[in-house]
Each structure stands twice: as structure tokens, then as C-alpha cells.
Coordinates of N, CA, C and O in Angstrom, one line a residue:
I1 N 0.9 -1.2 0.0 CA 0.0 0.0 0.0 C 0.9 1.2 0.0 O 1.8 1.3 0.8
V2 N 0.6 2.1 -0.9 CA 1.4 3.4 -1.0 C 0.7 4.4 -0.1 O -0.5 4.6 -0.2
G3 N 1.5 5.2 0.7 CA 0.9 6.2 1.5 C 0.1 5.8 2.6 O -0.8 6.5 3.1
G4 N 0.3 4.6 3.1 CA -0.5 4.0 4.2 C 0.3 3.8 5.5 O 1.5 4.2 5.6
Q5 N -0.4 3.2 6.4 CA 0.2 2.9 7.7 C 0.1 1.4 8.0 O -0.8 0.8 7.5
A6 N 1.0 0.9 8.8 CA 1.0 -0.5 9.2 C -0.3 -0.8 10.0 O -0.7 0.1 10.8
V7 N -0.9 -1.9 9.8 CA -2.2 -2.3 10.5 C -1.9 -3.3 11.6 O -1.3 -4.3 11.3
G8 N -2.3 -3.0 12.8 CA -2.1 -3.9 13.9 C -3.2 -5.0 13.9 O -4.3 -4.8 13.3
S9 N -3.0 -6.0 14.7 CA -4.0 -7.1 14.8 C -5.3 -6.6 15.4 O -6.4 -7.3 15.1
E10 N -5.3 -5.6 16.1 CA -6.6 -5.1 16.7 C -7.4 -4.2 15.8 O -8.5 -3.9 16.1
D11 N -6.8 -3.8 14.7 CA -7.5 -2.9 13.7 C -8.6 -3.7 13.0 O -8.4 -4.9 12.6
P12 N -9.8 -3.2 12.8 CA -10.9 -3.9 12.1 C -10.5 -4.4 10.7 O -11.0 -5.4 10.3
V13 N -9.6 -3.7 10.1 CA -9.2 -4.0 8.7 C -8.5 -5.4 8.8 O -8.7 -6.2 7.8
A14 N -7.7 -5.7 9.8 CA -7.0 -6.9 9.9 C -7.9 -8.1 10.1 O -7.5 -9.2 9.7
R15 N -9.1 -8.0 10.6 CA -10.0 -9.1 10.9 C -10.3 -9.9 9.7 O -10.7 -11.1 9.8
S16 N -10.4 -9.3 8.5 CA -10.9 -10.0 7.3 C -9.9 -9.9 6.1 O -10.2 -10.4 5.0
T17 N -8.7 -9.4 6.4 CA -7.7 -9.3 5.3 C -6.6 -10.4 5.5 O -6.2 -10.6 6.6
A18 N -6.3 -11.1 4.4 CA -5.3 -12.2 4.4 C -4.3 -12.0 3.2 O -4.6 -11.2 2.3
Y19 N -3.3 -12.7 3.3 CA -2.3 -12.7 2.1 C -2.3 -14.1 1.5 O -2.6 -15.1 2.0
I20 N -1.9 -14.0 0.2 CA -1.7 -15.3 -0.6 C -0.2 -15.4 -0.9 O 0.4 -14.5 -1.5
A21 N 0.3 -16.5 -0.5 CA 1.7 -16.8 -0.8 C 1.8 -18.1 -1.6 O 1.1 -19.1 -1.3
T22 N 2.7 -18.1 -2.6 CA 2.9 -19.3 -3.3 C 4.4 -19.7 -3.2 O 5.3 -18.9 -3.4
N23 N 4.6 -20.9 -2.7 CA 5.9 -21.4 -2.3 C 6.7 -20.4 -1.5 O 7.9 -20.1 -1.7
G24 N 6.0 -19.8 -0.5 CA 6.6 -18.9 0.5 C 6.7 -17.5 0.0 O 7.2 -16.6 0.8
Q25 N 6.4 -17.2 -1.2 CA 6.5 -15.8 -1.7 C 5.2 -15.1 -1.8 O 4.2 -15.7 -2.3
L26 N 5.1 -13.8 -1.3 CA 3.9 -13.1 -1.4 C 3.5 -12.9 -2.8 O 4.3 -12.6 -3.7
G27 N 2.2 -13.2 -3.1 CA 1.7 -13.0 -4.4 C 0.6 -11.9 -4.4 O 0.7 -10.9 -5.2
C28 N -0.4 -12.1 -3.6 CA -1.6 -11.2 -3.6 C -2.2 -11.0 -2.2 O -1.7 -11.7 -1.3
T29 N -3.2 -10.2 -2.1 CA -3.9 -10.0 -0.9 C -5.4 -10.5 -1.1 O -5.8 -10.6 -2.3
A30 N -6.1 -10.9 -0.1 CA -7.4 -11.4 -0.2 C -8.3 -10.9 0.9 O -7.8 -10.5 1.9
T31 N -9.6 -11.1 0.7 CA -10.6 -10.8 1.8 C -11.4 -12.0 2.1 O -11.9 -12.7 1.3
I32 N -11.4 -12.3 3.4 CA -12.2 -13.4 3.9 C -13.7 -13.1 3.8 O -14.1 -12.0 4.2
V33 N -14.5 -14.0 3.1 CA -15.9 -13.7 2.9 C -16.8 -14.8 3.4 O -18.0 -14.8 3.4
G34 N -16.2 -15.9 3.9 CA -16.9 -17.0 4.4 C -16.0 -17.9 5.3 O -14.8 -17.6 5.4
P35 N -16.5 -18.9 5.9 CA -15.7 -19.7 6.8 C -14.5 -20.4 6.1 O -13.5 -20.7 6.8
R36 N -14.6 -20.7 4.8 CA -13.5 -21.3 4.1 C -13.4 -20.7 2.7 O -13.0 -21.4 1.7
Q37 N -13.8 -19.4 2.6 CA -13.8 -18.7 1.3 C -13.2 -17.4 1.4 O -13.3 -16.7 2.4
A38 N -12.5 -16.9 0.3 CA -11.9 -15.6 0.3 C -12.1 -15.1 -1.2 O -12.2 -15.9 -2.1
V39 N -12.1 -13.8 -1.3 CA -12.2 -13.1 -2.6 C -10.8 -12.5 -2.9 O -10.2 -11.9 -2.0
T40 N -10.4 -12.5 -4.1 CA -9.1 -11.9 -4.6 C -9.2 -11.6 -6.0 O -10.3 -11.7 -6.6
A41 N -8.1 -11.2 -6.6 CA -8.1 -10.9 -8.1 C -7.9 -12.2 -8.8 O -7.2 -13.1 -8.4
A42 N -8.6 -12.3 -10.0 CA -8.5 -13.5 -10.8 C -7.0 -13.7 -11.3 O -6.5 -14.9 -11.4
H43 N -6.3 -12.6 -11.6 CA -5.0 -12.8 -12.1 C -4.0 -13.4 -11.1 O -2.9 -13.8 -11.4
C44 N -4.4 -13.5 -9.8 CA -3.6 -14.1 -8.8 C -3.4 -15.6 -9.0 O -2.5 -16.2 -8.4
F45 N -4.2 -16.2 -9.9 CA -4.2 -17.6 -10.1 C -3.5 -17.9 -11.5 O -3.6 -19.1 -11.9
R46 N -2.9 -17.0 -12.1 CA -2.2 -17.3 -13.3 C -1.0 -18.2 -13.0 O -0.4 -18.1 -12.0
G47 N -0.7 -19.1 -13.9 CA 0.4 -20.0 -13.7 C 0.0 -21.4 -13.2 O -0.7 -22.1 -13.9
N48 N 0.4 -21.7 -11.9 CA 0.2 -23.0 -11.4 C -1.1 -23.3 -10.7 O -1.2 -24.3 -10.0
G49 N -2.1 -22.4 -10.8 CA -3.3 -22.6 -10.1 C -3.0 -22.5 -8.6 O -2.5 -21.5 -8.1
T50 N -3.4 -23.5 -7.9 CA -3.3 -23.5 -6.4 C -2.1 -24.3 -5.9 O -1.8 -24.3 -4.7
Q51 N -1.3 -24.8 -6.8 CA -0.1 -25.6 -6.3 C 0.8 -24.7 -5.5 O 1.3 -23.7 -6.0
G52 N 1.1 -25.1 -4.3 CA 2.0 -24.4 -3.4 C 1.4 -23.1 -2.8 O 2.1 -22.4 -2.2
M53 N 0.1 -22.9 -3.0 CA -0.5 -21.7 -2.6 C -1.1 -21.8 -1.2 O -1.8 -22.8 -0.9
R54 N -0.9 -20.8 -0.4 CA -1.4 -20.8 1.0 C -2.0 -19.4 1.3 O -1.5 -18.4 0.8
L55 N -3.0 -19.4 2.1 CA -3.6 -18.2 2.6 C -3.1 -17.9 4.0 O -3.2 -18.8 4.8
G56 N -2.6 -16.7 4.3 CA -2.0 -16.4 5.6 C -2.7 -15.3 6.3 O -3.4 -14.4 5.6
F57 N -2.5 -15.2 7.5 CA -3.1 -14.2 8.4 C -2.1 -13.6 9.3 O -1.1 -14.3 9.6
G58 N -2.3 -12.4 9.7 CA -1.3 -11.7 10.6 C -0.8 -10.4 10.0 O -1.1 -10.1 8.9
S59 N -0.1 -9.7 10.8 CA 0.4 -8.4 10.4 C 1.6 -8.5 9.4 O 2.0 -7.5 8.8
R60 N 2.2 -9.7 9.4 CA 3.4 -9.9 8.5 C 3.2 -11.2 7.7 O 2.7 -12.2 8.2
V61 N 3.7 -11.2 6.5 CA 3.7 -12.4 5.7 C 4.5 -13.5 6.4 O 5.6 -13.2 7.0
G62 N 4.0 -14.7 6.4 CA 4.8 -15.8 7.1 C 4.0 -16.4 8.3 O 4.4 -17.5 8.8
Q63 N 3.0 -15.7 8.7 CA 2.3 -16.1 9.9 C 1.0 -16.9 9.5 O 0.4 -16.6 8.5
G64 N 0.6 -17.9 10.2 CA -0.7 -18.6 10.2 C -1.2 -18.9 8.8 O -2.1 -18.2 8.3
Q65 N -0.7 -20.0 8.2 CA -1.1 -20.3 6.8 C -2.0 -21.5 6.7 O -1.8 -22.5 7.3
L66 N -3.0 -21.4 5.7 CA -3.9 -22.5 5.4 C -3.8 -22.8 3.9 O -3.6 -21.9 3.1
Q67 N -3.9 -24.1 3.5 CA -3.8 -24.5 2.1 C -5.0 -24.0 1.3 O -6.1 -24.2 1.6
V68 N -4.7 -23.4 0.1 CA -5.7 -23.0 -0.9 C -6.0 -24.3 -1.7 O -5.1 -25.0 -2.2
T69 N -7.3 -24.6 -1.8 CA -7.7 -25.9 -2.5 C -8.4 -25.7 -3.8 O -8.5 -26.6 -4.6
G70 N -8.9 -24.5 -4.1 CA -9.5 -24.3 -5.4 C -9.9 -22.9 -5.6 O -9.8 -22.0 -4.7
F71 N -10.4 -22.5 -6.8 CA -10.8 -21.2 -7.1 C -11.7 -21.2 -8.3 O -11.7 -22.1 -9.1
V72 N -12.5 -20.1 -8.4 CA -13.4 -19.9 -9.5 C -13.2 -18.4 -9.9 O -13.4 -17.5 -9.0
V73 N -12.9 -18.2 -11.2 CA -12.7 -16.8 -11.6 C -14.0 -16.3 -12.3 O -14.8 -17.1 -12.7
H74 N -14.2 -15.0 -12.3 CA -15.4 -14.5 -13.0 C -15.5 -15.0 -14.4 O -14.5 -15.0 -15.1
P75 N -16.6 -15.5 -14.8 CA -16.8 -16.1 -16.2 C -16.4 -15.1 -17.3 O -16.1 -15.6 -18.4
S76 N -16.5 -13.8 -17.1 CA -16.2 -12.9 -18.2 C -14.8 -12.3 -18.1 O -14.4 -11.5 -18.9
W77 N -14.0 -12.9 -17.2 CA -12.6 -12.4 -17.1 C -11.8 -13.0 -18.3 O -11.8 -14.2 -18.5
T78 N -11.1 -12.2 -19.0 CA -10.4 -12.6 -20.3 C -8.9 -12.9 -20.0 O -8.3 -13.4 -20.9
G79 N -8.4 -12.5 -18.9 CA -7.0 -12.7 -18.6 C -6.1 -11.5 -18.9 O -4.9 -11.5 -18.7
D80 N -6.7 -10.5 -19.5 CA -6.0 -9.3 -19.8 C -6.8 -8.1 -19.4 O -8.1 -8.1 -19.5
G81 N -6.2 -7.1 -18.8 CA -7.0 -5.9 -18.4 C -7.6 -6.2 -17.0 O -7.5 -7.3 -16.4
A82 N -8.2 -5.2 -16.5 CA -8.8 -5.2 -15.1 C -10.3 -5.6 -15.1 O -10.8 -5.9 -14.0
S83 N -11.0 -5.6 -16.2 CA -12.4 -5.9 -16.2 C -12.7 -7.3 -15.7 O -12.0 -8.3 -16.2
N84 N -13.5 -7.4 -14.7 CA -14.0 -8.7 -14.2 C -12.8 -9.5 -13.5 O -12.9 -10.7 -13.4
D85 N -11.8 -8.9 -13.1 CA -10.6 -9.5 -12.5 C -10.9 -9.8 -11.1 O -10.3 -9.2 -10.2
I86 N -11.7 -10.8 -10.9 CA -12.1 -11.2 -9.5 C -12.3 -12.7 -9.4 O -12.7 -13.3 -10.4
A87 N -12.0 -13.3 -8.3 CA -12.1 -14.7 -8.1 C -12.5 -15.0 -6.7 O -12.2 -14.2 -5.8
V88 N -13.2 -16.2 -6.5 CA -13.4 -16.7 -5.1 C -12.6 -17.9 -5.0 O -12.5 -18.8 -5.9
M89 N -11.9 -18.0 -3.8 CA -11.0 -19.2 -3.6 C -11.5 -19.9 -2.3 O -12.1 -19.3 -1.5
A90 N -11.2 -21.2 -2.3 CA -11.5 -22.0 -1.1 C -10.2 -22.4 -0.5 O -9.2 -22.5 -1.1
F91 N -10.3 -22.6 0.8 CA -9.1 -23.1 1.6 C -9.5 -24.0 2.7 O -10.7 -24.1 3.1
T92 N -8.5 -24.8 3.2 CA -8.8 -25.8 4.2 C -8.5 -25.2 5.6 O -7.8 -24.2 5.7
G93 N -9.0 -25.9 6.6 CA -8.7 -25.5 8.0 C -9.6 -24.4 8.5 O -10.6 -24.0 7.8
N94 N -9.3 -23.9 9.7 CA -10.1 -22.9 10.3 C -9.4 -21.6 10.4 O -8.2 -21.5 10.6
I95 N -10.2 -20.6 10.2 CA -9.7 -19.2 10.3 C -9.2 -19.0 11.7 O -9.9 -19.4 12.6
P96 N -8.1 -18.4 11.9 CA -7.6 -18.2 13.3 C -8.6 -17.3 14.1 O -9.3 -16.5 13.6
A97 N -8.5 -17.5 15.4 CA -9.3 -16.7 16.3 C -9.0 -15.2 16.1 O -7.9 -14.8 15.8
G98 N -10.1 -14.4 16.1 CA -9.9 -13.0 15.9 C -10.2 -12.6 14.4 O -10.3 -11.4 14.1
Y99 N -10.3 -13.5 13.5 CA -10.5 -13.3 12.1 C -11.9 -13.7 11.8 O -12.5 -14.6 12.4
G100 N -12.5 -13.1 10.7 CA -13.8 -13.6 10.3 C -14.2 -12.9 8.9 O -13.4 -12.1 8.4
A101 N -15.3 -13.3 8.4 CA -15.8 -12.8 7.1 C -16.1 -11.3 7.2 O -16.7 -10.8 8.2
A102 N -15.7 -10.6 6.1 CA -16.1 -9.2 6.0 C -17.5 -9.1 5.7 O -18.1 -9.9 5.0
A103 N -18.1 -8.0 6.2 CA -19.5 -7.7 5.7 C -19.4 -7.2 4.3 O -18.4 -6.7 3.8
I104 N -20.4 -7.5 3.5 CA -20.5 -7.1 2.1 C -21.3 -5.8 1.9 O -22.4 -5.8 2.4
G105 N -20.6 -4.8 1.3 CA -21.3 -3.6 1.1 C -21.7 -3.4 -0.3 O -21.4 -4.2 -1.2
S106 N -22.4 -2.3 -0.6 CA -22.9 -2.0 -1.9 C -23.2 -0.5 -2.0 O -23.1 0.2 -1.0
G107 N -23.5 -0.1 -3.3 CA -23.9 1.3 -3.5 C -22.9 2.4 -3.3 O -23.1 3.4 -2.7
V108 N -21.7 2.1 -3.9 CA -20.6 3.1 -3.8 C -20.9 4.3 -4.7 O -21.6 4.1 -5.7
Q109 N -20.3 5.4 -4.4 CA -20.5 6.6 -5.2 C -19.2 7.3 -5.5 O -18.2 7.2 -4.7
R110 N -19.2 8.0 -6.6 CA -18.0 8.8 -7.0 C -17.7 9.7 -5.9 O -18.5 10.4 -5.4
G111 N -16.4 9.8 -5.5 CA -15.9 10.7 -4.5 C -16.0 10.1 -3.1 O -15.5 10.7 -2.1
Q112 N -16.6 9.0 -2.9 CA -16.8 8.4 -1.6 C -15.4 7.9 -1.1 O -14.6 7.4 -1.8
Q113 N -15.2 8.1 0.2 CA -14.0 7.7 0.9 C -14.0 6.2 1.1 O -15.1 5.6 1.4
V114 N -12.9 5.5 0.8 CA -12.7 4.1 1.0 C -11.4 3.8 1.6 O -10.5 4.6 1.6
V115 N -11.3 2.6 2.2 CA -10.0 2.2 2.8 C -9.6 1.0 2.0 O -10.4 0.0 1.8
V116 N -8.3 1.0 1.5 CA -7.7 -0.1 0.8 C -6.7 -0.7 1.7 O -6.0 0.0 2.5
A117 N -6.5 -2.0 1.6 CA -5.6 -2.7 2.5 C -4.8 -3.8 1.7 O -5.4 -4.3 0.7
G118 N -3.6 -4.1 2.1 CA -2.8 -5.1 1.5 C -1.5 -5.3 2.1 O -1.0 -4.5 2.9
Y119 N -0.8 -6.3 1.6 CA 0.6 -6.7 2.0 C 1.6 -6.3 1.1 O 2.8 -6.7 1.2
G120 N 1.3 -5.5 0.0 CA 2.2 -5.2 -1.1 C 3.2 -4.2 -0.8 O 3.4 -3.7 0.4
Q121 N 3.9 -3.8 -1.8 CA 5.0 -2.8 -1.7 C 4.5 -1.5 -1.4 O 3.3 -1.1 -1.7
T122 N 5.3 -0.6 -0.8 CA 5.0 0.8 -0.5 C 5.4 1.7 -1.6 O 5.0 2.9 -1.6
S123 N 6.1 1.3 -2.6 CA 6.4 2.0 -3.8 C 6.8 1.1 -4.9 O 7.2 0.0 -4.7
E124 N 6.6 1.6 -6.1 CA 6.8 0.7 -7.3 C 8.2 0.2 -7.4 O 8.4 -0.9 -7.9
N125 N 9.2 1.0 -7.0 CA 10.5 0.6 -7.2 C 11.2 -0.1 -6.0 O 12.4 -0.4 -6.0
D126 N 10.5 -0.3 -4.9 CA 11.1 -0.9 -3.7 C 10.5 -2.3 -3.4 O 9.5 -2.5 -2.7
R127 N 11.1 -3.3 -4.1 CA 10.6 -4.7 -4.0 C 10.7 -5.3 -2.5 O 10.1 -6.2 -2.2
Q128 N 11.5 -4.7 -1.7 CA 11.7 -5.2 -0.3 C 10.7 -4.6 0.6 O 10.7 -5.0 1.8
S129 N 9.9 -3.7 0.2 CA 9.0 -3.0 1.1 C 7.7 -3.8 1.4 O 6.9 -3.4 2.3
G130 N 7.4 -4.8 0.7 CA 6.2 -5.6 0.9 C 6.3 -6.6 2.1 O 7.3 -6.8 2.7
G131 N 5.1 -7.1 2.4 CA 5.1 -8.2 3.5 C 4.5 -7.8 4.8 O 4.3 -8.6 5.7
T132 N 4.1 -6.5 4.9 CA 3.5 -6.0 6.1 C 2.1 -5.5 5.7 O 1.9 -4.8 4.7
L133 N 1.1 -5.9 6.5 CA -0.3 -5.4 6.3 C -0.4 -3.9 6.5 O 0.0 -3.4 7.6
R134 N -0.8 -3.2 5.5 CA -1.0 -1.7 5.6 C -2.3 -1.4 5.0 O -2.9 -2.1 4.3
S135 N -2.8 -0.2 5.4 CA -4.0 0.4 4.8 C -3.9 1.9 4.6 O -3.0 2.5 5.3
T136 N -4.7 2.4 3.8 CA -4.8 3.9 3.6 C -6.2 4.2 3.2 O -6.9 3.4 2.7
T137 N -6.5 5.5 3.3 CA -7.8 6.0 2.9 C -7.6 6.8 1.6 O -6.7 7.6 1.5
T138 N -8.5 6.5 0.6 CA -8.5 7.3 -0.6 C -10.0 7.4 -1.0 O -10.8 7.3 -0.2
S139 N -10.2 7.7 -2.3 CA -11.6 7.9 -2.7 C -11.8 7.3 -4.1 O -10.9 6.9 -4.8
I140 N -13.1 7.1 -4.4 CA -13.5 6.5 -5.7 C -13.5 7.6 -6.7 O -14.2 8.6 -6.5
A141 N -12.7 7.4 -7.8 CA -12.6 8.5 -8.8 C -13.6 8.3 -9.9 O -14.2 9.3 -10.4
S142 N -14.0 7.1 -10.3 CA -15.0 6.9 -11.3 C -15.7 5.6 -11.1 O -15.1 4.7 -10.5
L143 N -16.9 5.5 -11.6 CA -17.6 4.3 -11.6 C -17.9 3.7 -13.0 O -18.1 4.5 -13.9
G144 N -17.7 2.4 -13.1 CA -18.0 1.8 -14.4 C -19.1 0.7 -14.1 O -19.5 0.5 -13.0
R145 N -19.4 -0.1 -15.1 CA -20.3 -1.2 -14.9 C -19.7 -2.3 -14.1 O -18.8 -3.0 -14.6
G146 N -20.1 -2.5 -12.9 CA -19.5 -3.5 -12.0 C -18.1 -3.3 -11.5 O -17.5 -4.2 -11.0
E147 N -17.6 -2.0 -11.7 CA -16.2 -1.7 -11.2 C -16.1 -0.3 -10.9 O -16.9 0.6 -11.3
F148 N -15.0 0.1 -10.2 CA -14.7 1.5 -10.0 C -13.2 1.6 -10.0 O -12.4 0.7 -9.9
T149 N -12.7 2.9 -10.1 CA -11.3 3.2 -10.1 C -11.1 4.1 -8.9 O -12.0 4.9 -8.5
L150 N -9.9 4.0 -8.3 CA -9.5 4.8 -7.2 C -8.8 6.1 -7.6 O -8.2 6.1 -8.7
A151 N -8.9 7.1 -6.8 CA -8.2 8.4 -7.1 C -6.7 8.2 -7.2 O -6.2 7.3 -6.5
Q152 N -6.1 8.9 -8.0 CA -4.7 8.9 -8.2 C -4.1 10.0 -7.3 O -3.7 11.1 -7.8
D153 N -4.1 9.8 -6.0 CA -3.7 10.8 -5.0 C -2.5 10.5 -4.2 O -2.3 10.9 -3.0
R154 N -1.6 9.7 -4.8 CA -0.3 9.3 -4.1 C -0.6 8.3 -3.0 O 0.2 8.1 -2.1
K155 N -1.8 7.8 -2.9 CA -2.2 6.8 -2.0 C -2.9 5.7 -2.7 O -3.7 6.0 -3.6
G156 N -2.7 4.4 -2.3 CA -3.5 3.4 -3.0 C -2.7 2.1 -3.0 O -1.9 1.8 -2.1
T157 N -3.0 1.3 -4.0 CA -2.4 -0.1 -4.1 C -1.1 -0.2 -4.9 O -0.9 0.7 -5.7
C158 N -0.4 -1.2 -4.7 CA 0.9 -1.5 -5.4 C 1.0 -3.0 -5.6 O 0.2 -3.7 -5.2
Y159 N 2.2 -3.4 -6.1 CA 2.4 -4.8 -6.3 C 2.3 -5.6 -5.0 O 2.8 -5.2 -4.0
G160 N 1.5 -6.7 -5.1 CA 1.3 -7.5 -3.9 C 0.0 -7.2 -3.2 O -0.5 -8.0 -2.4
D161 N -0.6 -6.0 -3.5 CA -1.9 -5.6 -3.0 C -3.1 -6.1 -3.8 O -4.2 -6.0 -3.4
S162 N -2.8 -6.7 -5.0 CA -3.8 -7.1 -5.9 C -4.8 -8.1 -5.2 O -4.4 -8.9 -4.5
G163 N -6.1 -7.8 -5.5 CA -7.1 -8.7 -4.9 C -7.5 -8.3 -3.4 O -8.4 -8.8 -2.9
G164 N -6.8 -7.3 -2.9 CA -7.0 -6.9 -1.5 C -8.3 -6.1 -1.4 O -8.9 -5.7 -2.4
P165 N -8.8 -5.9 -0.2 CA -10.1 -5.3 0.0 C -10.1 -3.8 -0.2 O -9.2 -3.1 0.0
T166 N -11.3 -3.4 -0.7 CA -11.6 -2.0 -0.7 C -12.9 -1.9 0.2 O -13.9 -2.5 0.0
Y167 N -12.7 -1.2 1.4 CA -13.8 -1.1 2.4 C -14.4 0.2 2.4 O -13.8 1.2 2.1
I168 N -15.7 0.3 2.7 CA -16.4 1.5 3.0 C -16.8 1.4 4.5 O -16.9 0.3 5.1
N169 N -17.0 2.6 5.1 CA -17.5 2.6 6.5 C -19.0 2.6 6.4 O -19.6 3.5 5.9
S170 N -19.6 1.5 6.7 CA -21.1 1.3 6.5 C -21.9 1.8 7.7 O -23.1 1.7 7.6
G171 N -21.3 2.4 8.6 CA -22.0 2.9 9.8 C -22.0 1.8 10.9 O -22.1 2.1 12.1
N172 N -21.9 0.5 10.5 CA -21.8 -0.6 11.5 C -20.4 -1.2 11.4 O -20.2 -2.3 11.7
G173 N -19.4 -0.4 10.9 CA -18.1 -0.9 10.7 C -17.8 -1.0 9.2 O -18.5 -0.5 8.4
Y174 N -16.7 -1.7 8.9 CA -16.2 -1.8 7.5 C -17.0 -2.9 6.8 O -17.3 -3.9 7.3
A175 N -17.3 -2.6 5.5 CA -17.9 -3.5 4.6 C -17.1 -3.5 3.3 O -16.7 -2.4 2.8
V176 N -16.8 -4.7 2.7 CA -16.0 -4.7 1.5 C -16.9 -4.5 0.3 O -18.0 -5.0 0.2
V177 N -16.4 -3.7 -0.6 CA -17.1 -3.3 -1.8 C -16.3 -3.6 -3.1 O -16.8 -3.5 -4.2
G178 N -15.0 -4.1 -2.9 CA -14.2 -4.4 -4.1 C -13.0 -5.1 -3.7 O -12.6 -5.2 -2.5
A179 N -12.4 -5.7 -4.7 CA -11.1 -6.4 -4.5 C -10.1 -6.0 -5.6 O -10.5 -5.7 -6.7

């Protein structure tokens, strides 16, 4: 996350945000949406599918991992570009204590404040900066059919944050509205 702060385990963002590692290397970020399901970007499954892929929890990559067992990508995702770049994944085992499914939100508006979270890099050129859960607040710049773009305000996502949550404050806490 660019322009963000590290997220502690007590932060509500941490409760439903996880990382995806393949053969021990950070790949993407995900949002827990069920007892054994998470949402992430479809492009996170390019290559070997789920072989060597694990879902992890905690403020740093390397903590508390569960085996990813399958995934389904959006049927209209073509493999190039960002349209419909979303997938649901399944994993084995139990979510650690203190974690749970994110509430699902809807009805976002242009200019609305959102919180993005992820384990990715803090700048495009610093490959060593990833691995810590961070979040930042930004806003929705534009709305499209089934998708939105974030403001280009020197805050937002970077490599390794793909598939991570975009949350709105629903009045009852955070609710995920995008990945």
C-alpha cells in the first residue's frame, strides 16, 4: 500500500484481510468472505493454479497459513486488463481466532471515501517493502459497470496488494465493496 500505515491485529481491517503466498513468496492479498472462502483478483491464479499456494493471516507475511484448495474466476474475465478481474477461492482449515468474514457492502458513489488494505510494496521501485499489512484512505474516482477506479492521489495499491479489499464505512463498521 502506498501512502499508508501498518495495521495492527486489533484494527478492524486486519480481521478479514489475508495474504496469498505461493511457495513462500507473497503474491496477492485477499478478503475473507466465508468460513473457508476468500475473494481476490483472478490474475492471482495465473500460472500453477493453487499448487504451493497458501492463505495467511497476521500483520506480516509468514504467519498462520492455510492450504488453498480451489478457485473460480469471474466467467467474463479474459486474462488481460482489469475488467472482471475477480475470483473466489476455497481453503482448508479454520480461520484463526480474531478473524472472520467481511461484511459485504454496496452502493458506492464517485468521491466516496474508501479504505484499501494489502501486504504489497509501499512504492513501485522498492521490492523489499512488501510483506506488512498496511491500509490507507483514498476515494473513488470513477464508476463503471460493475467496477470502480480509485483516485490517483499518491495513496493506493501497489504490487502484492492485488485482490485486496476496498472497504467502506457502513455505519456498522467496515464492509467490503471491491477487490
